[in-house]
Amino acid sequence: RVAAFLIDALIFFIFSGVWLDPFLWSNLLRLIAHISELGAFHPWIFHSEHISEIGDLIFRVVGAYSHIFFAIFITLTLLDAYKGQTPGRYLLGIRVVTVANRRLDLIEAGIRNIGKVFLLPLDLIVGFLFYYKRGYIRFFDYYTKSKVESVKSDHNG
């Protein structure tokens, strides 16, 4: 699942042309510098003065590329509803289906991808804390009753 997500992210990163934008790189480098400074001088001292700058940088980057996040959301939703596979999942031979073993409808796919595209850290934290014991890694998988499974070799799905 993680490898499929990273493949999909790389594909969108390359095809959107974002990787050519110096604004992104300068802000990401500043973000990395501030994150590394949070505990840089002493491991037991948290440097909270970097938190506001980190928030500001994240807000700027997300704001500048919100149209790309929206395009990714629409694309992933349509792919999940159509076949249950993104390019990364296709390459790795996995797909998303409901626990009843049917394809997600468009609404279910959209709800599931809100968590992935816009709320991933929160989706993972809530999923891990409350629903991991029930077999779900992400909250939005639990909410839509969806799962990721291997594609059968007959390709009739």
XYZ file of N, CA and C in Angstrom:
471
model
N 0.819 -1.203 0.000
C 0.000 0.000 0.000
C 0.853 1.252 0.000
N 1.854 1.275 0.844
C 2.710 2.462 0.929
C 3.487 2.631 -0.372
N 4.004 1.531 -0.908
C 4.752 1.604 -2.167
C 3.853 2.095 -3.300
N 2.620 1.630 -3.355
C 1.677 2.077 -4.380
C 1.401 3.577 -4.229
N 1.225 4.025 -2.990
C 1.004 5.447 -2.723
C 2.199 6.275 -3.187
N 3.410 5.808 -2.894
C 4.614 6.546 -3.298
C 4.771 6.582 -4.815
N 4.432 5.483 -5.494
C 4.476 5.459 -6.963
C 3.485 6.471 -7.519
N 2.258 6.463 -6.978
C 1.243 7.424 -7.436
C 1.688 8.859 -7.181
N 2.247 9.117 -6.004
C 2.718 10.467 -5.678
C 3.819 10.901 -6.643
N 4.737 10.000 -6.954
C 5.818 10.318 -7.892
C 5.261 10.612 -9.281
N 4.298 9.831 -9.719
C 3.679 10.058 -11.033
C 3.031 11.439 -11.080
N 2.247 11.792 -10.061
C 1.614 13.104 -10.038
C 2.649 14.215 -9.928
N 3.680 13.987 -9.155
C 4.746 14.970 -8.981
C 5.421 15.264 -10.320
N 5.690 14.234 -11.086
C 6.369 14.407 -12.376
C 5.422 15.003 -13.415
N 4.232 14.417 -13.570
C 3.329 14.864 -14.627
C 2.715 16.231 -14.376
N 2.634 16.664 -13.138
C 2.086 17.992 -12.865
C 3.107 19.088 -13.159
N 4.369 18.734 -13.253
C 5.412 19.721 -13.487
C 5.867 20.441 -12.232
N 5.314 20.058 -11.084
C 5.666 20.720 -9.820
C 7.156 20.606 -9.536
N 7.760 19.528 -9.918
C 9.173 19.317 -9.613
C 10.069 20.363 -10.287
N 9.531 21.093 -11.244
C 10.304 22.139 -11.921
C 10.171 23.511 -11.260
N 9.319 23.624 -10.259
C 9.015 24.912 -9.650
C 9.985 25.238 -8.511
N 10.799 26.289 -8.664
C 11.747 26.652 -7.602
C 11.057 27.081 -6.300
N 9.821 27.602 -6.381
C 9.065 27.979 -5.185
C 8.895 26.774 -4.262
N 8.538 25.642 -4.851
C 8.347 24.428 -4.057
C 9.644 24.026 -3.366
N 10.722 23.969 -4.097
C 11.991 23.501 -3.537
C 12.513 24.430 -2.450
N 12.422 25.735 -2.662
C 12.923 26.660 -1.638
C 12.101 26.542 -0.354
N 10.793 26.405 -0.485
C 9.958 26.268 0.703
C 10.132 24.907 1.375
N 10.305 23.857 0.608
C 10.546 22.538 1.210
C 11.877 22.501 1.953
N 12.902 23.133 1.394
C 14.192 23.182 2.079
C 14.091 23.974 3.378
N 13.358 25.080 3.358
C 13.149 25.857 4.590
C 12.351 25.048 5.609
N 11.362 24.307 5.135
C 10.550 23.467 6.016
C 11.411 22.397 6.687
N 12.255 21.745 5.920
C 13.155 20.721 6.469
C 14.097 21.332 7.500
N 14.610 22.516 7.209
C 15.517 23.188 8.149
C 14.809 23.492 9.464
N 13.590 23.998 9.406
C 12.856 24.315 10.640
C 12.490 23.056 11.414
N 12.114 22.014 10.713
C 11.780 20.752 11.399
C 13.012 20.190 12.096
N 14.149 20.259 11.433
C 15.375 19.729 12.046
C 15.826 20.572 13.236
N 15.448 21.849 13.275
C 15.813 22.730 14.383
C 14.947 22.539 15.625
N 13.822 21.836 15.507
C 12.931 21.667 16.653
C 13.645 21.078 17.870
N 14.520 20.142 17.657
C 15.242 19.534 18.776
C 16.732 19.473 18.535
N 17.257 20.410 17.752
C 18.634 20.327 17.292
C 19.685 20.516 18.377
N 19.500 21.464 19.270
C 20.570 21.781 20.205
C 20.652 20.808 21.370
N 19.542 20.360 21.798
C 19.511 19.408 22.906
C 18.284 18.530 22.718
N 18.452 17.222 22.775
C 17.315 16.341 22.486
C 16.147 16.491 23.455
N 16.369 17.051 24.640
C 15.299 17.184 25.619
C 14.643 18.554 25.604
N 15.168 19.469 24.789
C 14.602 20.820 24.716
C 13.905 20.975 23.368
N 12.626 21.264 23.417
C 11.816 21.439 22.212
C 11.775 22.918 21.869
N 12.169 23.267 20.690
C 12.231 24.662 20.250
C 10.938 25.044 19.539
N 9.945 25.435 20.324
C 8.605 25.696 19.799
C 8.544 26.930 18.897
N 9.548 27.769 18.914
C 9.516 28.956 18.062
C 9.497 28.603 16.570
N 9.858 27.378 16.237
C 9.848 26.946 14.837
C 8.469 26.476 14.382
N 7.574 26.210 15.308
C 6.247 25.678 14.963
C 5.465 26.646 14.073
N 5.456 27.928 14.407
C 4.682 28.881 13.598
C 5.256 29.002 12.187
N 6.571 28.963 12.070
C 7.191 29.035 10.732
C 6.879 27.776 9.930
N 6.882 26.619 10.583
C 6.545 25.372 9.905
C 5.101 25.431 9.403
N 4.185 25.882 10.255
C 2.787 26.023 9.850
C 2.625 26.977 8.688
N 3.339 28.094 8.724
C 3.264 29.075 7.648
C 3.777 28.498 6.326
N 4.888 27.771 6.375
C 5.442 27.171 5.155
C 4.498 26.120 4.575
N 3.929 25.290 5.426
C 2.979 24.273 4.952
C 1.770 24.965 4.321
N 1.258 25.997 4.971
C 0.105 26.731 4.449
C 0.423 27.326 3.077
N 1.615 27.913 2.922
C 2.006 28.511 1.641
C 2.108 27.477 0.534
N 2.752 26.350 0.816
C 2.932 25.308 -0.204
C 1.587 24.696 -0.588
N 0.783 24.343 0.399
C -0.526 23.756 0.107
C -1.394 24.754 -0.652
N -1.357 26.011 -0.250
C -2.133 27.029 -0.950
C -1.696 27.207 -2.393
N -0.399 27.192 -2.626
C 0.122 27.383 -3.979
C -0.209 26.215 -4.895
N -0.353 25.033 -4.326
C -0.585 23.844 -5.145
C -1.943 23.196 -4.878
N -2.880 23.970 -4.345
C -4.197 23.399 -4.019
C -4.908 22.863 -5.253
N -4.699 23.499 -6.404
C -5.326 23.004 -7.629
C -4.796 21.616 -7.992
N -3.546 21.346 -7.678
C -2.982 20.028 -7.964
C -3.532 19.000 -6.980
N -3.669 19.377 -5.708
C -4.284 18.460 -4.741
C -5.710 18.112 -5.167
N -6.455 19.103 -5.643
C -7.818 18.854 -6.088
C -7.822 17.926 -7.303
N -6.921 18.141 -8.253
C -6.830 17.269 -9.435
C -6.463 15.841 -9.028
N -5.570 15.706 -8.065
C -5.197 14.372 -7.575
C -6.406 13.704 -6.929
N -7.147 14.454 -6.124
C -8.346 13.921 -5.474
C -9.350 13.413 -6.520
N -9.639 14.208 -7.536
C -10.593 13.816 -8.574
C -10.092 12.580 -9.312
N -8.819 12.565 -9.685
C -8.256 11.437 -10.427
C -8.306 10.154 -9.605
N -7.859 10.208 -8.353
C -7.870 9.009 -7.513
C -9.293 8.515 -7.270
N -10.220 9.432 -7.075
C -11.620 9.052 -6.852
C -12.192 8.337 -8.071
N -11.965 8.889 -9.247
C -12.477 8.253 -10.467
C -11.823 6.887 -10.701
N -10.516 6.793 -10.481
C -9.835 5.506 -10.670
C -10.310 4.461 -9.666
N -10.496 4.862 -8.411
C -10.985 3.923 -7.399
C -12.395 3.443 -7.718
N -13.255 4.348 -8.176
C -14.632 3.970 -8.486
C -14.714 3.136 -9.770
N -13.839 3.406 -10.718
C -13.889 2.697 -11.995
C -13.337 1.282 -11.894
N -12.129 1.147 -11.354
C -11.471 -0.162 -11.349
C -10.876 -0.530 -9.997
N -10.817 0.429 -9.077
C -10.235 0.145 -7.779
C -8.720 0.202 -7.778
N -8.151 0.693 -8.874
C -6.689 0.724 -8.978
C -6.203 2.068 -9.489
N -5.169 2.549 -8.848
C -4.405 3.681 -9.340
C -3.221 3.088 -10.098
N -2.426 3.895 -10.781
C -1.260 3.316 -11.460
C -0.331 2.549 -10.504
N -0.113 3.071 -9.310
C 0.747 2.382 -8.343
C 0.165 1.050 -7.905
N -1.124 1.026 -7.628
C -1.769 -0.235 -7.238
C -1.767 -1.226 -8.389
N -1.968 -0.733 -9.603
C -1.940 -1.617 -10.773
C -0.566 -2.281 -10.906
N 0.479 -1.487 -10.780
C 1.839 -2.029 -10.907
C 2.152 -3.057 -9.819
N 1.569 -2.885 -8.648
C 1.836 -3.798 -7.535
C 0.796 -4.911 -7.401
N -0.195 -4.929 -8.293
C -1.176 -6.001 -8.296
C -2.145 -5.990 -7.130
N -2.538 -4.787 -6.694
C -3.521 -4.671 -5.616
C -4.632 -3.733 -6.063
N -5.766 -3.802 -5.369
C -6.894 -2.925 -5.664
C -7.676 -2.664 -4.391
N -8.522 -1.645 -4.440
C -9.387 -1.330 -3.306
C -10.804 -1.787 -3.644
N -11.438 -2.453 -2.694
C -12.824 -2.913 -2.805
C -13.489 -2.714 -1.446
N -14.788 -2.880 -1.395
C -15.474 -2.847 -0.110
C -15.257 -4.184 0.585
N -15.570 -4.242 1.872
C -15.434 -5.507 2.589
C -16.432 -6.536 2.072
N -17.493 -6.074 1.382
C -18.451 -6.979 0.742
C -17.937 -7.444 -0.613
N -16.709 -7.072 -0.956
C -16.009 -7.480 -2.177
C -16.624 -6.933 -3.463
N -17.092 -5.700 -3.418
C -17.575 -5.035 -4.619
C -16.770 -3.752 -4.808
N -16.836 -3.217 -6.025
C -16.158 -1.949 -6.282
C -16.794 -0.831 -5.473
N -15.999 0.150 -5.098
C -16.527 1.319 -4.411
C -17.351 2.128 -5.405
N -18.458 2.706 -4.948
C -19.163 3.630 -5.821
C -18.441 4.980 -5.747
N -18.900 5.927 -6.541
C -18.210 7.214 -6.640
C -18.189 7.961 -5.308
N -19.273 7.917 -4.565
C -19.332 8.600 -3.270
C -18.358 7.953 -2.284
N -18.354 6.630 -2.200
C -17.436 5.927 -1.300
C -15.985 6.208 -1.664
N -15.699 6.196 -2.953
C -14.330 6.480 -3.404
C -13.933 7.909 -3.047
N -14.857 8.845 -3.209
C -14.570 10.242 -2.862
C -14.307 10.421 -1.383
N -15.154 9.819 -0.556
C -14.959 9.921 0.896
C -13.623 9.303 1.288
N -13.315 8.132 0.732
C -12.060 7.453 1.052
C -10.850 8.321 0.684
N -10.936 8.999 -0.450
C -9.793 9.790 -0.917
C -9.678 11.149 -0.257
N -10.741 11.647 0.373
C -10.608 12.874 1.171
C -9.542 12.651 2.237
N -9.611 11.491 2.873
C -8.619 11.163 3.900
C -7.217 11.046 3.350
N -7.081 10.452 2.184
C -5.752 10.241 1.612
C -5.122 11.532 1.112
N -5.897 12.357 0.421
C -5.334 13.539 -0.230
C -5.245 14.743 0.705
N -6.271 14.963 1.523
C -6.334 16.189 2.307
C -6.052 16.010 3.796
N -6.271 14.824 4.331
C -6.177 14.617 5.785
C -5.340 13.402 6.156
N -4.345 13.068 5.369
C -3.620 11.812 5.568
C -3.040 11.635 6.967
N -2.337 12.608 7.535
C -1.805 12.363 8.888
C -2.902 12.063 9.905
N -3.966 12.849 9.879
C -5.078 12.626 10.804
C -5.765 11.287 10.526
N -5.949 10.971 9.255
C -6.561 9.704 8.837
C -5.775 8.518 9.378
N -4.458 8.564 9.282
C -3.608 7.473 9.771
C -3.595 7.396 11.293
N -3.508 8.542 11.954
C -3.460 8.550 13.421
C -4.755 7.999 14.005
N -5.886 8.514 13.539
C -7.177 8.040 14.053
C -7.370 6.573 13.715
N -7.020 6.195 12.491
C -7.136 4.792 12.098
C -6.287 3.885 12.956
N -5.074 4.291 13.212
C -4.178 3.456 14.019
C -4.637 3.378 15.464
N -5.036 4.497 16.040
C -5.420 4.517 17.451
C -6.722 3.778 17.735
N -7.696 3.883 16.833
C -9.027 3.380 17.156
C -9.489 2.172 16.341
N -8.962 2.026 15.137
C -9.544 1.015 14.266
C -8.568 -0.064 13.814
N -7.297 0.044 14.194
C -6.299 -0.924 13.761
C -6.653 -2.335 14.223
N -7.205 -2.455 15.416
C -7.582 -3.767 15.943
C -8.693 -4.411 15.126
N -9.460 -3.603 14.424
C -10.544 -4.120 13.583
C -10.070 -4.418 12.171
N -8.785 -4.240 11.913
C -8.228 -4.543 10.602
C -8.114 -3.364 9.658
N -8.305 -2.154 10.150
C -8.216 -0.962 9.305
C -6.996 -0.148 9.691
N -6.291 0.328 8.682
C -5.123 1.165 8.925
C -5.517 2.642 8.923
N -6.471 2.995 8.062
C -6.924 4.382 7.945
C -8.377 4.503 8.390
N -8.712 5.632 9.023
C -10.091 5.867 9.454
C -11.057 5.837 8.273
N -10.674 6.466 7.146
C -11.588 6.539 6.017
C -11.795 5.176 5.351
N -10.881 4.242 5.527
C -11.139 2.857 5.108
C -12.220 2.250 5.995
N -12.143 2.501 7.295
C -13.158 2.018 8.225
C -14.514 2.634 7.891
N -14.540 3.931 7.674
C -15.792 4.643 7.431
C -16.476 4.149 6.161
N -15.710 3.903 5.103
C -16.288 3.433 3.839
C -16.324 1.912 3.751
N -15.856 1.237 4.805
C -15.810 -0.235 4.830
C -15.087 -0.770 3.589
N -13.898 -0.224 3.356
C -13.102 -0.629 2.199
C -11.804 -1.286 2.656
N -11.219 -2.030 1.760
C -9.964 -2.728 2.043
C -9.142 -2.794 0.769
N -7.857 -3.035 0.934
C -6.969 -3.229 -0.196
C -6.637 -4.715 -0.252
N -6.785 -5.304 -1.445
C -6.542 -6.725 -1.606
C -5.718 -6.975 -2.861
N -5.173 -8.172 -2.959
C -4.464 -8.591 -4.150
C -5.448 -8.828 -5.274
N -5.043 -8.482 -6.493
C -5.869 -8.750 -7.656
C -5.693 -10.211 -8.027
N -6.773 -10.871 -8.255
C -6.711 -12.281 -8.649
C -6.067 -12.406 -10.016
N -5.455 -13.512 -10.279
C -4.725 -13.701 -11.543
C -5.638 -13.765 -12.761
N -6.957 -13.961 -12.561
C -7.847 -14.064 -13.714
C -8.221 -12.688 -14.306
N -7.962 -11.608 -13.581
C -8.211 -10.231 -14.046
C -9.657 -10.005 -14.441
N -10.583 -10.644 -13.799
C -11.992 -10.433 -14.101
C -12.635 -9.410 -13.179
N -11.883 -8.749 -12.335
C -12.463 -7.878 -11.334
C -12.721 -6.517 -11.783
